[in-house]
Coordinates of C-alpha atoms in Angstrom, one line a residue:
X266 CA -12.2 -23.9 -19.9
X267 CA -15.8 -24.9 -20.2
X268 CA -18.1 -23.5 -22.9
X269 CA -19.9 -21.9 -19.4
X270 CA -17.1 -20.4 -18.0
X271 CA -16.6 -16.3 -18.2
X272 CA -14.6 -15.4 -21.1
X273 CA -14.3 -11.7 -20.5
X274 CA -15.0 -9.3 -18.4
X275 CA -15.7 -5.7 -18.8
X276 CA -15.5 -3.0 -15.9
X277 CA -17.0 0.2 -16.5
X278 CA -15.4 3.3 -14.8
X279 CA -11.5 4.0 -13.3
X280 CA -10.7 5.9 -10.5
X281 CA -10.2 3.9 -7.2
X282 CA -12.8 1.1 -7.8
X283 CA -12.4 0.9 -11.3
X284 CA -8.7 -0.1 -10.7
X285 CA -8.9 -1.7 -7.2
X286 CA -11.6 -4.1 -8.8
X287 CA -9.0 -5.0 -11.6
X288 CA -6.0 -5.5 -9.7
X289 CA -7.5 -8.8 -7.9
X290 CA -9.0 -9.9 -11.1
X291 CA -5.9 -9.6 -13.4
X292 CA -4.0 -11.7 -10.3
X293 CA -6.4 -14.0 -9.9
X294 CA -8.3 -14.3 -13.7
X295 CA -5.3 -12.5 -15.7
X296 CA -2.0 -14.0 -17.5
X297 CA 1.1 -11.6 -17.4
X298 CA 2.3 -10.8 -20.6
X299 CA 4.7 -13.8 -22.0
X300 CA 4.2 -15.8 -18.4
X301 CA 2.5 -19.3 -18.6
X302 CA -1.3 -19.6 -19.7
X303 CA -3.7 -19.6 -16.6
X304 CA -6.2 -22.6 -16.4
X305 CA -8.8 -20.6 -14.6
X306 CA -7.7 -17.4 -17.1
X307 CA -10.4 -14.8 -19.1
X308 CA -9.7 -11.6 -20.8
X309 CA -10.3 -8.3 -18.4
X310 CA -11.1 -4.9 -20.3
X311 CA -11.5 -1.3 -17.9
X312 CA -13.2 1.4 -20.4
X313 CA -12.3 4.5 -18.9
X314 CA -13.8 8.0 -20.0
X315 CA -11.3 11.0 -20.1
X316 CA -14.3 12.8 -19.8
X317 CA -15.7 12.0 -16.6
X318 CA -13.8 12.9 -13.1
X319 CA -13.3 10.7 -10.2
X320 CA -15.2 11.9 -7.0
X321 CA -12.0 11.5 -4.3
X322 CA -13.4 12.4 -1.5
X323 CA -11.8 10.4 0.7
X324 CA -8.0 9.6 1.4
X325 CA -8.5 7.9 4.6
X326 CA -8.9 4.1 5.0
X327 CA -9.2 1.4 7.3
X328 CA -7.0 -1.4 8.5
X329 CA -8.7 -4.0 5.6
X330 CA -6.5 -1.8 2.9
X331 CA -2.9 -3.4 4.6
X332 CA -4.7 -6.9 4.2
X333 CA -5.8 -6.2 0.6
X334 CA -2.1 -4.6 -0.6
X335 CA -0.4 -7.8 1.0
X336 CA -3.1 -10.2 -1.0
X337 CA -1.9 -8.1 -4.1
X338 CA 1.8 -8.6 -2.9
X339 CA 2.5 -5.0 -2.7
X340 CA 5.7 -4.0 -1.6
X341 CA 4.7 -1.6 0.6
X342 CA 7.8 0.9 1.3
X343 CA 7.1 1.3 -3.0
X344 CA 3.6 2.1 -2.4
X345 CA 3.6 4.4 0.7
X346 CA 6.2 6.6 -1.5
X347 CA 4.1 6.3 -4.7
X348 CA 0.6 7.4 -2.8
X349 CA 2.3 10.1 -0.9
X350 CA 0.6 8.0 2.1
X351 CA 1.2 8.1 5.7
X352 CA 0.1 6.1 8.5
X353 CA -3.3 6.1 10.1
X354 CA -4.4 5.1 13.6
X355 CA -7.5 6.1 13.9
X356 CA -9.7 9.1 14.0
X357 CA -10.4 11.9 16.5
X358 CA -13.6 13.3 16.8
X359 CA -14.3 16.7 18.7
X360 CA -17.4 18.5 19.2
X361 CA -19.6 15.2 18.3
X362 CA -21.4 14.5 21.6
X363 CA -20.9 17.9 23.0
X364 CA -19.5 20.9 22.2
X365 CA -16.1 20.5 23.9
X366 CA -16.1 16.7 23.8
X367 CA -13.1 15.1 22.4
X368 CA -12.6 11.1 21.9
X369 CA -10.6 8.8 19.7
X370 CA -11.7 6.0 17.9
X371 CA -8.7 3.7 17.6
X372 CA -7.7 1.0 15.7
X373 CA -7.2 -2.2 17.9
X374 CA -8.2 -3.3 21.5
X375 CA -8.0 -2.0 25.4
X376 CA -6.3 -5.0 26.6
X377 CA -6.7 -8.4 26.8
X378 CA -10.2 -10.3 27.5
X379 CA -10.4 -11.2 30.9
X380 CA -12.5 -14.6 31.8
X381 CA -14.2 -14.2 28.7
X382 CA -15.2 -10.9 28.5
X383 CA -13.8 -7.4 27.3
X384 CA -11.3 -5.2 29.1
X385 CA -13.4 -2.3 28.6
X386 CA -16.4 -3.9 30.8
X387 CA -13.9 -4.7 33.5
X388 CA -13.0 -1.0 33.3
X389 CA -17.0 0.1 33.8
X390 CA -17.0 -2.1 36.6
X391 CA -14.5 -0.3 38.4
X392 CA -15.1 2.5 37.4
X393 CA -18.2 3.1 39.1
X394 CA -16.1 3.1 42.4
X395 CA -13.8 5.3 40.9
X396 CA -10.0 6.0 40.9
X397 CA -9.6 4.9 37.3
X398 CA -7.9 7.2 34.5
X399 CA -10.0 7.0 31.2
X400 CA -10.6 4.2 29.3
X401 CA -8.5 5.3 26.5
X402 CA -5.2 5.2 28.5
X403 CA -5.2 1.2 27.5
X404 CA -5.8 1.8 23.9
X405 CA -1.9 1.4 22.5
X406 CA -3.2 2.8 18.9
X407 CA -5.1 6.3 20.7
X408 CA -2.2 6.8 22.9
X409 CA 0.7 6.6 20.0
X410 CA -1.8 9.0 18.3
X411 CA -1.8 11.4 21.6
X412 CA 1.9 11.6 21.1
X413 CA 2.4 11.3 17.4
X414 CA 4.3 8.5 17.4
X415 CA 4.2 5.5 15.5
X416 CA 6.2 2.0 15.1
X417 CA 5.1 -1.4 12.9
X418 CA 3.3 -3.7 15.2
X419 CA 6.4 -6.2 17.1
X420 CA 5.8 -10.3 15.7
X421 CA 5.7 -12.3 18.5
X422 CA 3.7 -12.9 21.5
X423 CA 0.6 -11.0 22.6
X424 CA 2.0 -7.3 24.5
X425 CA 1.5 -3.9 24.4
X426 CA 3.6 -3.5 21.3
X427 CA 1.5 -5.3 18.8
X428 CA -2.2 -4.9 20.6
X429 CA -3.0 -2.4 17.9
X430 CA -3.7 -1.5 14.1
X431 CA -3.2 0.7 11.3
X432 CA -4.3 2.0 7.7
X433 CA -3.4 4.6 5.9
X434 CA -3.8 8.4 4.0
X435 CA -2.3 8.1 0.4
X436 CA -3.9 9.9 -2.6
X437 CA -6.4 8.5 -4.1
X438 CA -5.9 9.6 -7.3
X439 CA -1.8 8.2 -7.1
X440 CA -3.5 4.7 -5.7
X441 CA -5.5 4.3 -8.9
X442 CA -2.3 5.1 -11.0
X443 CA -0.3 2.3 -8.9
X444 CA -3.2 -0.1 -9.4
X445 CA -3.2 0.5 -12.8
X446 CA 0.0 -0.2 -13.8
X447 CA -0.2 -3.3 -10.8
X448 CA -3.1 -4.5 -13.3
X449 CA -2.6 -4.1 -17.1
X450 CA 1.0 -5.4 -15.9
X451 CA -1.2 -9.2 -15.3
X452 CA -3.0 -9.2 -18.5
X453 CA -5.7 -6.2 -17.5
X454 CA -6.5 -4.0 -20.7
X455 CA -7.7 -0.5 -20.9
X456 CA -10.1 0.9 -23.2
X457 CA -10.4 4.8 -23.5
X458 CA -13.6 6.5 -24.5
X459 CA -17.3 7.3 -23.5
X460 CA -19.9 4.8 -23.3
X461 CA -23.1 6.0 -25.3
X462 CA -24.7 3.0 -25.5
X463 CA -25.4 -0.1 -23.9
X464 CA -26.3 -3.7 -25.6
X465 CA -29.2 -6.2 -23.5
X466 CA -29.8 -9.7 -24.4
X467 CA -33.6 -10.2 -25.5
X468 CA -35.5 -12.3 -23.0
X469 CA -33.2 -11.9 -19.7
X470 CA -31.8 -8.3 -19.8
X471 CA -28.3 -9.5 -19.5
X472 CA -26.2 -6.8 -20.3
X473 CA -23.8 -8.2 -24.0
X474 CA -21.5 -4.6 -25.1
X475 CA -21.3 -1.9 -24.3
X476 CA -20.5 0.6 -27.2
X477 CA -18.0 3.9 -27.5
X478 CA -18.2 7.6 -28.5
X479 CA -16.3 6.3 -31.9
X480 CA -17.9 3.3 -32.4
X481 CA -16.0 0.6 -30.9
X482 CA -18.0 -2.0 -29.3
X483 CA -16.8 -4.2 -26.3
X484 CA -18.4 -7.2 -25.5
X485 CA -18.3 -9.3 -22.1
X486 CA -19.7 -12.1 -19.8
X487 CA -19.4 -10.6 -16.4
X488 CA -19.9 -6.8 -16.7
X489 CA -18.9 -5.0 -13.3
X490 CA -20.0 -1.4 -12.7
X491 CA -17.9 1.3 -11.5
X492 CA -18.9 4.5 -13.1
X493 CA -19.4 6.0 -9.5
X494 CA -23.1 8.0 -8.7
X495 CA -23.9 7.5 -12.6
X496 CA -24.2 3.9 -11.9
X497 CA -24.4 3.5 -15.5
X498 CA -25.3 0.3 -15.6
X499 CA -26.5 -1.2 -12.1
X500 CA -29.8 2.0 -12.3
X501 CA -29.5 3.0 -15.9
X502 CA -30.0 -0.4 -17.8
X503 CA -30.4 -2.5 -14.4
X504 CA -33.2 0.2 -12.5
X505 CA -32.7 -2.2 -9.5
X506 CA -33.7 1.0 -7.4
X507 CA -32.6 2.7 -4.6
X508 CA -32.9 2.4 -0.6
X509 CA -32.6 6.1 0.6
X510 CA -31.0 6.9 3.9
X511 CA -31.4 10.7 4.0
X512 CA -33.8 10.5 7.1
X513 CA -31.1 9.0 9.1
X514 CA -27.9 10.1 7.1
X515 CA -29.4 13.9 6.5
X516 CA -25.7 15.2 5.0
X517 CA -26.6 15.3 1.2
X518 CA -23.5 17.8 0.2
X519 CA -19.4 18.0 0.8
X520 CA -16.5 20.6 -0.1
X521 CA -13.3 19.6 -0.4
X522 CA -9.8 21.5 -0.8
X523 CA -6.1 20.4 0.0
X524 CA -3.7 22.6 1.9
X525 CA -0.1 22.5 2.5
X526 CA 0.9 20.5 4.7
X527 CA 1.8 21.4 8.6
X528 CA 3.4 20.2 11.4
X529 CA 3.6 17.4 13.1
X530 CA 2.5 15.2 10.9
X531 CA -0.1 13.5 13.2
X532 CA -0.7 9.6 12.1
X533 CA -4.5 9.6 12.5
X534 CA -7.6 11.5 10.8
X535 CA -9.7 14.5 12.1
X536 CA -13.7 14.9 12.3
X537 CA -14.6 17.8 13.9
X538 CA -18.8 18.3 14.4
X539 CA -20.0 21.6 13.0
X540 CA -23.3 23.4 13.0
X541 CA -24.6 21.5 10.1
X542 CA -21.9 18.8 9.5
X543 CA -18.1 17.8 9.8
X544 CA -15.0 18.4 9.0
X545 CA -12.0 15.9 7.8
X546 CA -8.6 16.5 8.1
X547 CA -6.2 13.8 6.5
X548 CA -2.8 14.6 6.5
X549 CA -0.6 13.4 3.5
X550 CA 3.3 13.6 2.6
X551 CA 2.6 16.1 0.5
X552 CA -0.4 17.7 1.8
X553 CA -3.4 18.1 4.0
X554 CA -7.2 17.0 2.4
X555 CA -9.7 18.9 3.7
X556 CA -13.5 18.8 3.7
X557 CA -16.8 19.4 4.8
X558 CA -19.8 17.2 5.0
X559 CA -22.9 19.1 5.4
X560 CA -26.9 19.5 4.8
X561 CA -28.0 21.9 2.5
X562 CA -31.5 21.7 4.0
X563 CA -29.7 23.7 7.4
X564 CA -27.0 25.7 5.8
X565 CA -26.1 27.3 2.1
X566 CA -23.2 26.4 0.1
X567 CA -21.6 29.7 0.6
X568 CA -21.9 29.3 4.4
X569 CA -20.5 26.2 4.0
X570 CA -17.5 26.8 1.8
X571 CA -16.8 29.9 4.8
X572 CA -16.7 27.6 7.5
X573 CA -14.3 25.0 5.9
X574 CA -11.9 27.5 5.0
X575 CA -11.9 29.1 7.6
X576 CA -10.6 26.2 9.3
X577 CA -8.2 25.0 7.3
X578 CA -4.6 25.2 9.1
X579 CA -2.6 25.7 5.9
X580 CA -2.1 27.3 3.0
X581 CA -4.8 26.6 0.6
X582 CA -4.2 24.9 -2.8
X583 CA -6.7 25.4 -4.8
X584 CA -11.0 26.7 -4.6
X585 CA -13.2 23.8 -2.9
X586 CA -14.9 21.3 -4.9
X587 CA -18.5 20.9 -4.6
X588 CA -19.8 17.6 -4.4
X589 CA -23.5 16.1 -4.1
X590 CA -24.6 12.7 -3.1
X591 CA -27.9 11.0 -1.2
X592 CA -26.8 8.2 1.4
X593 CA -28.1 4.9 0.5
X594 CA -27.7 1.7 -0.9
X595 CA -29.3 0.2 -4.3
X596 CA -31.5 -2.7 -3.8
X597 CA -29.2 -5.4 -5.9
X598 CA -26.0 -4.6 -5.6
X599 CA -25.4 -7.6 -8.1
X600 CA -28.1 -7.5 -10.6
X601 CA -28.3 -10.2 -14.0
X602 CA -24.5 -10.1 -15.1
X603 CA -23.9 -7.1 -13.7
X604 CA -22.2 -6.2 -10.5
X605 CA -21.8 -2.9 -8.7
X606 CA -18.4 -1.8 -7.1
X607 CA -18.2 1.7 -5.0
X608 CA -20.0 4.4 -5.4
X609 CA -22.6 3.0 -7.9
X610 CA -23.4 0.3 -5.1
X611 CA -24.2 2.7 -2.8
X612 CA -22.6 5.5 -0.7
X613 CA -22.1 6.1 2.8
X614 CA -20.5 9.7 3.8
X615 CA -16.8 9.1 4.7
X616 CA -17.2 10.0 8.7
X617 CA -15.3 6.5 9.1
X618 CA -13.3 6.2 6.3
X619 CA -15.7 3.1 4.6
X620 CA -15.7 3.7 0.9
X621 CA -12.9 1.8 0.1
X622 CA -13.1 -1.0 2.6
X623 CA -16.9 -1.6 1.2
X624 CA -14.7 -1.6 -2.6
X625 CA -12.4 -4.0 -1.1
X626 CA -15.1 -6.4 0.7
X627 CA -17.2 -6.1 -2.9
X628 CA -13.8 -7.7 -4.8
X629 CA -13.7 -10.2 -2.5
X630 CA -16.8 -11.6 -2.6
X631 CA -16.9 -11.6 -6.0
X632 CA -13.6 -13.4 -6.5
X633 CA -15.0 -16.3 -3.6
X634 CA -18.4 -16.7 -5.4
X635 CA -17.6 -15.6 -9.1
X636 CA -20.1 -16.9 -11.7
X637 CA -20.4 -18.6 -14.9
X638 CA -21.5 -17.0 -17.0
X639 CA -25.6 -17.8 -16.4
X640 CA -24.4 -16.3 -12.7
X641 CA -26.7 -18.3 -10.7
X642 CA -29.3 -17.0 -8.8
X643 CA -28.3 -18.3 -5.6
X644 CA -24.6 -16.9 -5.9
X645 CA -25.9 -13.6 -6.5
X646 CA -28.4 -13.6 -3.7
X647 CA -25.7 -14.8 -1.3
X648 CA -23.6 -11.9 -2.7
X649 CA -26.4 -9.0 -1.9
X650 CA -27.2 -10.6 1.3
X651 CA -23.2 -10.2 2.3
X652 CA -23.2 -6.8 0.5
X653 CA -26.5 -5.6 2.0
X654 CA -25.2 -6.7 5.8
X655 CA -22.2 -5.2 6.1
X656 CA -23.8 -1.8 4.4
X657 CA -26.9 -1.5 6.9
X658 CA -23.9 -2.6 9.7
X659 CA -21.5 0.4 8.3
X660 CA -24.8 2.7 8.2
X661 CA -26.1 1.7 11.8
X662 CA -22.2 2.7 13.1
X663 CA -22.1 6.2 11.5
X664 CA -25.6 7.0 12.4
X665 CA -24.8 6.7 16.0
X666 CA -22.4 9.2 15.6
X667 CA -25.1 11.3 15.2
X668 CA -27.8 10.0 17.2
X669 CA -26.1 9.7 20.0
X670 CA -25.4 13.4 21.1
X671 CA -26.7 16.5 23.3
X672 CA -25.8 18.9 21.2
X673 CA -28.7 21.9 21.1
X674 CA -27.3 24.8 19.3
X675 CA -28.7 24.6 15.9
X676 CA -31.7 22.9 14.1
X677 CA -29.5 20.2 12.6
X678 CA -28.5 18.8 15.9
X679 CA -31.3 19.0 17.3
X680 CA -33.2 17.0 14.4
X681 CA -30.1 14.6 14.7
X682 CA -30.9 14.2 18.5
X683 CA -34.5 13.1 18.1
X684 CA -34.7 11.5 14.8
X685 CA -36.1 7.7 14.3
X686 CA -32.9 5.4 13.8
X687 CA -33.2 1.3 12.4
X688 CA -34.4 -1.1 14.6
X689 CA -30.9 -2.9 14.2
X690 CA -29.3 0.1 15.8
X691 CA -31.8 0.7 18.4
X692 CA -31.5 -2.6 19.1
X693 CA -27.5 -2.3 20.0
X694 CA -28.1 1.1 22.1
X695 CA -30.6 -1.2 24.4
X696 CA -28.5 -3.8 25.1
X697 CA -25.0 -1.6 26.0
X698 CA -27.2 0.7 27.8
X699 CA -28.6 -1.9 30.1
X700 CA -25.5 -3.5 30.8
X701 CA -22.9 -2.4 28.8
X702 CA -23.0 -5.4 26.5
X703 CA -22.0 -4.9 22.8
X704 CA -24.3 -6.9 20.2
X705 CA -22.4 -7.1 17.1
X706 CA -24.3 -7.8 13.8
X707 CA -21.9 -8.1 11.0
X708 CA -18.5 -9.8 11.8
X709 CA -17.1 -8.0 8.6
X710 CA -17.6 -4.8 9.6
X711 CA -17.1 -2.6 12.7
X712 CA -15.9 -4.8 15.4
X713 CA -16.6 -4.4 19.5
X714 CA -13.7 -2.5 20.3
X715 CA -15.2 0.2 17.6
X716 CA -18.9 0.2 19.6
X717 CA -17.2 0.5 22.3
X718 CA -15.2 3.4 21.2
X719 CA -18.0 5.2 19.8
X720 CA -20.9 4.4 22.8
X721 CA -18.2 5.7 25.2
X722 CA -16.7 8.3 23.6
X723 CA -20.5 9.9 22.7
X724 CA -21.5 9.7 26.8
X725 CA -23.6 6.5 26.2
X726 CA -23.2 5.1 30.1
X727 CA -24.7 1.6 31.0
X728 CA -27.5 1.7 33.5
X729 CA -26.3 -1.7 34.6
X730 CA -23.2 -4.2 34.6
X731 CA -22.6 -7.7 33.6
X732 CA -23.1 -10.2 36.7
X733 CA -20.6 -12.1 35.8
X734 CA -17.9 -8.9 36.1
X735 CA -18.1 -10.1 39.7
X736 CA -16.0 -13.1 39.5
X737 CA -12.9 -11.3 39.3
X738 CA -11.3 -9.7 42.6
X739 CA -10.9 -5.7 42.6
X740 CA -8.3 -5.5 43.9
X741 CA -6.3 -7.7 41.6
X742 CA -8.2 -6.0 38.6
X743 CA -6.9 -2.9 39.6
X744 CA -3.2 -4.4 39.9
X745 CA -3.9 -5.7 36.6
X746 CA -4.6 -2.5 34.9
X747 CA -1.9 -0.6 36.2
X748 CA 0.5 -2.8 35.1
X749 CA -1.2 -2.9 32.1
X750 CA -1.1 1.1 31.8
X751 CA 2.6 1.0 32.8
X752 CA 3.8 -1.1 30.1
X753 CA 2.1 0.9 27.3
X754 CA 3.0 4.1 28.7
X755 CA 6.9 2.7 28.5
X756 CA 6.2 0.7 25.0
X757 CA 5.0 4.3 23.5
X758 CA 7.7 6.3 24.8
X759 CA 10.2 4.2 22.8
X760 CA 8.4 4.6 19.5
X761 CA 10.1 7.4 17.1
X762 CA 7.8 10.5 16.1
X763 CA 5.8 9.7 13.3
X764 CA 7.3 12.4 10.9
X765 CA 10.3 10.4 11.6
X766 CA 9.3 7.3 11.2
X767 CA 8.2 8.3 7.9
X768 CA 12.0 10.1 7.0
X769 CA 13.2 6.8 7.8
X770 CA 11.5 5.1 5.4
X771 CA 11.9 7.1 2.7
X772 CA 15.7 7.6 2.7
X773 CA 15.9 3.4 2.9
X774 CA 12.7 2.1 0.4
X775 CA 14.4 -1.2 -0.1
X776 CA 13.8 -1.8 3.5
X777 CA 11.4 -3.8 4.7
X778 CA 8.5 -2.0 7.0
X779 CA 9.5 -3.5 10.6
X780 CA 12.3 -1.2 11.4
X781 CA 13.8 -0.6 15.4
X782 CA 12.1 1.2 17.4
X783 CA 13.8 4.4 17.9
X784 CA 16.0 4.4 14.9

C-alpha cells in the first residue's frame, strides 16, 4: 500500500446509510477476520450514538436495492425473512391529478419497442382513433399488482413473464441490523458513543478525528457522513451550504405510525393525495407503515395527525411520530475528505421511494472513484456532478407529481398548480406535450417508462404525435397489441397470490427465489 493510499476510514452515523455505506466498504476495503490480507485493504470504523434515533421514514424501495443485495451476495430468502420484507411492484397513486384519479406507476415496460420507438407512443397513436383499453393493460408489473399476484421474473428469452421489475418493503430498522452484522463480519468496526468534537487540519480544513463523549478519539483518512439532517460534518465543520427546494417541494413535515397488518397483502406501495399532502401505505410481514407528508404552512399538526389516522386500515401500534425536514440538496455533497451519504446529502420526500436508492448510487460512486487520501479535486467534482444529476433528476420527477394536476379544492393545490417549476422540468413537459416524446436527463435515475407513467397517469395528453409513428400499419398494430394483452392476461392468471407466494417462501428459506408458478 502506498504511503498515499487511505488507511482508515471513519463513517459517522448508523441507521440505514450508516450501515448500507459499510457493507460495500468492508467487501470491497475490509479483510474478514482470520481470511487472507487484502492488497487494496484499510481499517473501517462506524461510531454510532445510542443517543440519537434514526429517522425511518421510509420502508419502500426501488428495483436498484435487488441489484445492490446481489453485489453484497445476499442470500435473499435470509434477508426477506430477517427484514420482515415483502415484494414491491410499484406504487399507486389516487387522488393526485384529480380527485377520483387513480394510476399506477410500475416497475418495468409496456411492451417491446417497435421500429425504434416506445410501445406506449404506438398506443397514443391509436388511440386517438379509439378502441384501445388503457395503456396500463400492457404493463405486466401494474397488472400483477391489480390482482395481487406476484412470481420471480422467468430467465430466458424476452415475454410477458419477465418484462417487468421489483423492489421491496422490509424494515428499515431490521435492514440496518442485517447490514451490520453483513459488515463488522468483513473487518468493519463499531464504535459507540457521541461525537462532541471534531479535529481539522490547519491550512486545508481536512477533517483528522473525530472525538467521543468519554474521551476516545478516532482518527481517519476518508471521513464519510451519515449522521442524517444533523449532517455533522458535511454543514457543521464543512458549511458547504444548502440548495433549498421548498418553493417547488412545499411539504416540510411527515407523521408516521405502523398498524397491523390487513388483508391481502398487496405487493406494491400506496400514495394517496390529501388536502395538504399524501399518504404512504407499505405493507410489511408483520405490519403496515403508515404516514403522512404534509405542509404546515396549509394545515396544523393536529389536523394532520387526524387525517392520517383516520385513514389507517388497521389497528394502530403505537402514537405518530413527528418528523421535520426542508427538501434540498447541499451544494458539495463530497466536500475536502469528507463525503455525505443519505439524509445529510440531501433529502427528497419519499413520494417515490428514493432515499435509499440515492444511499445506494452515493456508495457506488464512491467505491468507482475512491480517493487517496489528498482526494483529488477532480475525483470529487466528478462525484458532485453525478450526485447533483441524479438529485435535480429525482426532484424534477416528484415535482411533477405535483405540478401536474387540476386539483382546486384547497390552497395547497392550488399553489401546487401554478407554482414556477426548473427549467429542466419544464423543459421535459414541452417536449411530451408536443408530441409525446420523453427527454430523459439522467440515465441513473427515473427511466422513460416512469415519465411515461407519471405524464399519463396525471392527464398530461400530447398535442401532437411522432411522424414517424406512421410507418407502421394499424391494422397490424392493433393485431399486435392484442396479442400482446392476451398473453399477459394468461401469464398473470398463472402467478400464485402474493400472500402465497410469500408462505411459500418462508416455510422453504433454503430455496432459491425462482420457484413454479403456481406452487
Amino acid at each position: 500500500m502506498s504511503d498515499a493510499a487511505i488507511r482508515r476510514i471513519v463513517i459517522v452515523g448508523g441507521g440505514s446509510a450508516g450501515w448500507m455505506t459499510a457493507a460495500p466498504l468492508g467487501q470491497v476495503f475490509g479483510t474478514q477476520p482470520g481470511g487472507p490480507p487484502n492488497p487494496v485493504g484499510c481499517e473501517i470504523v462506524l461510531v454510532e450514538s445510542p443517543d440519537i434515533g434514526t429517522v425511518g421514514v421510509g420502508e419502500a424501495t426501488l428495483p436498484s436495492i435487488r441489484h445492490y443485495n446481489d453485489t453484497l451476495g445476499l442470500d435473499n430468502a435470509e434477508f426477506m425473512r430477517k427484514t420482515q420484507a415483502t415484494f414491491k411492484l410499484g406504487i399507486e397513486f389516487n387522488d393526485w391529478g384529480h380527485l377520483g384519479n387513480r394510476f399506477f406507476h410500475g416497475f418495468g415496460g409496456f411492451g417491446p419497442a417497435i421500429v425504434n420507438r416506445s410501445s406506449v407512443a404506438h398506443w397514443l397513436r391509436l388511440s386517438r382513433a379509439g378502441g384501445m383499453r388503457s395503456y396500463e393493460e400492457w404493463s405486466v408489473a401494474t397488472q400483477m399488482a391489480r390482482r395481487n399476484r406476484f412470481a420471480m421474473p422467468d430467465a430466458g428469452p424476452p415475454s410477458a413473464a419477465n418484462a417487468y421489475s421489483y423492489a421491496f418493503h422490509f424494515d428499515a430498522g431490521l435492514y440496518a441490523a442485517y447490514l451490520r452484522d453483513y459488515a463488522m463480519a468483513r473487518g468493519v468496526k463499531r464504535e459507540e458513543g457521541t461525537i462532541v468534537d471534531v479535529s481539522v487540519r490547519p491550512g486545508d480544513g481536512f477533517v483528522t478525528a473525530v472525538t467521543l463523549a468519554d474521551g476516545r478519539r478516532i482518527e481517519g483518512d476518508l471521513f464519510i457522513d451519515c449522521s442524517g439532517f444533523r449532517a455533522l460534518l458535511i454543514d457543521g465543520v464543512c458549511q458547504v451550504g444548502y440548495h433549498d427546494w421548498t418553493h417547488w417541494l412545499p411539504c416540510d413535515s411527515a407523521q408516521a405510525v405502523p398498524c397491523a397488518r390487513v388483508e391481502p397483502l398487496t405487493p406494491y406501495t400506496m400514495s394517496t393525495a390529501r388536502s395538504a399532502g399524501w399518504q404512504w401505505r407499505i405493507p410489511l410481514q408483520h405490519r403496515t407503515g403508515n404516514g403522512h407528508v404534509y405542509c404546515s404552512g396549509y394545515t396544523s399538526d393536529e389536523e394532520a395527525g387526524r387525517v392520517l389516522m383516520q385513514h389507517v386500515d388497521g389497528a394502530a401500534l403505537g402514537e405518530p411520530r413527528q418528523l421535520r425536514f426542508k427538501t434540498g440538496m447541499r451544494h458539495k455533497i463530497w466536500d475536502r475528505n469528507v463525503v455525505s451519504i443519505g439524509l445529510a446529502s440531501g433529502f427528497l420526500e419519499p413520494l417515490e421511494s428514493t432515499s435509499l436508492s440515492l444511499v445506494i448510487h452515493g456508495v457506488s460512486a464512491l467505491v468507482e472513484l475512491f480517493p487517496n487520501r489528498a482526494c483529488e479535486r477532480h475525483l470529487v467534482q466528478e462525484y458532485n456532478r453525478r450526485m447533483a444529476r441524479q438529485y435535480e433528476s429525482i426532484r424534477d420527477f416528484i415535482i411533477l407529481h405535483y405540478k401536474q394536476t387540476r386539483r382546486d379544492d384547497s390552497d395547497f393545490w392550488r399553489y401546487c398548480a401554478h407554482m414556477s417549476i426548473p427549467e429542466t422540468l419544464a423543459h421535459q413537459m414541452a417536449i411530451f406535450r408536443r408530441n409525446g416524446r420523453v427527454a430523459i436527463l439522467d440515465r441513473d435515475s427515473f427511466g422513460e417508462d416512469s415519465w411515461l407513467s407519471l405524464f399519463l397517469g396525471l392527464g398530461l395528453t400530447p398535442e401532437g404525435l411522432d411522424p414517424l409513428l406512421a410507418q407502421v400499419d394499424d391494422a397490424l398494430l392493433r393485431q399486435h397489441f392484442q396479442r400482446l394483452h392476451v398473453a399477459i392476461a394468461q401469464t398473470v392468471e398463472g402467478m400464485p397470490d402474493h400472500a402465497a407466494y410469500l408462505a411459500h417462501l418462508g416455510a422453504d428459506l433454503g430455496a432459491d427465489l425462482g420457484v413454479q408458478r403456481g406452487r
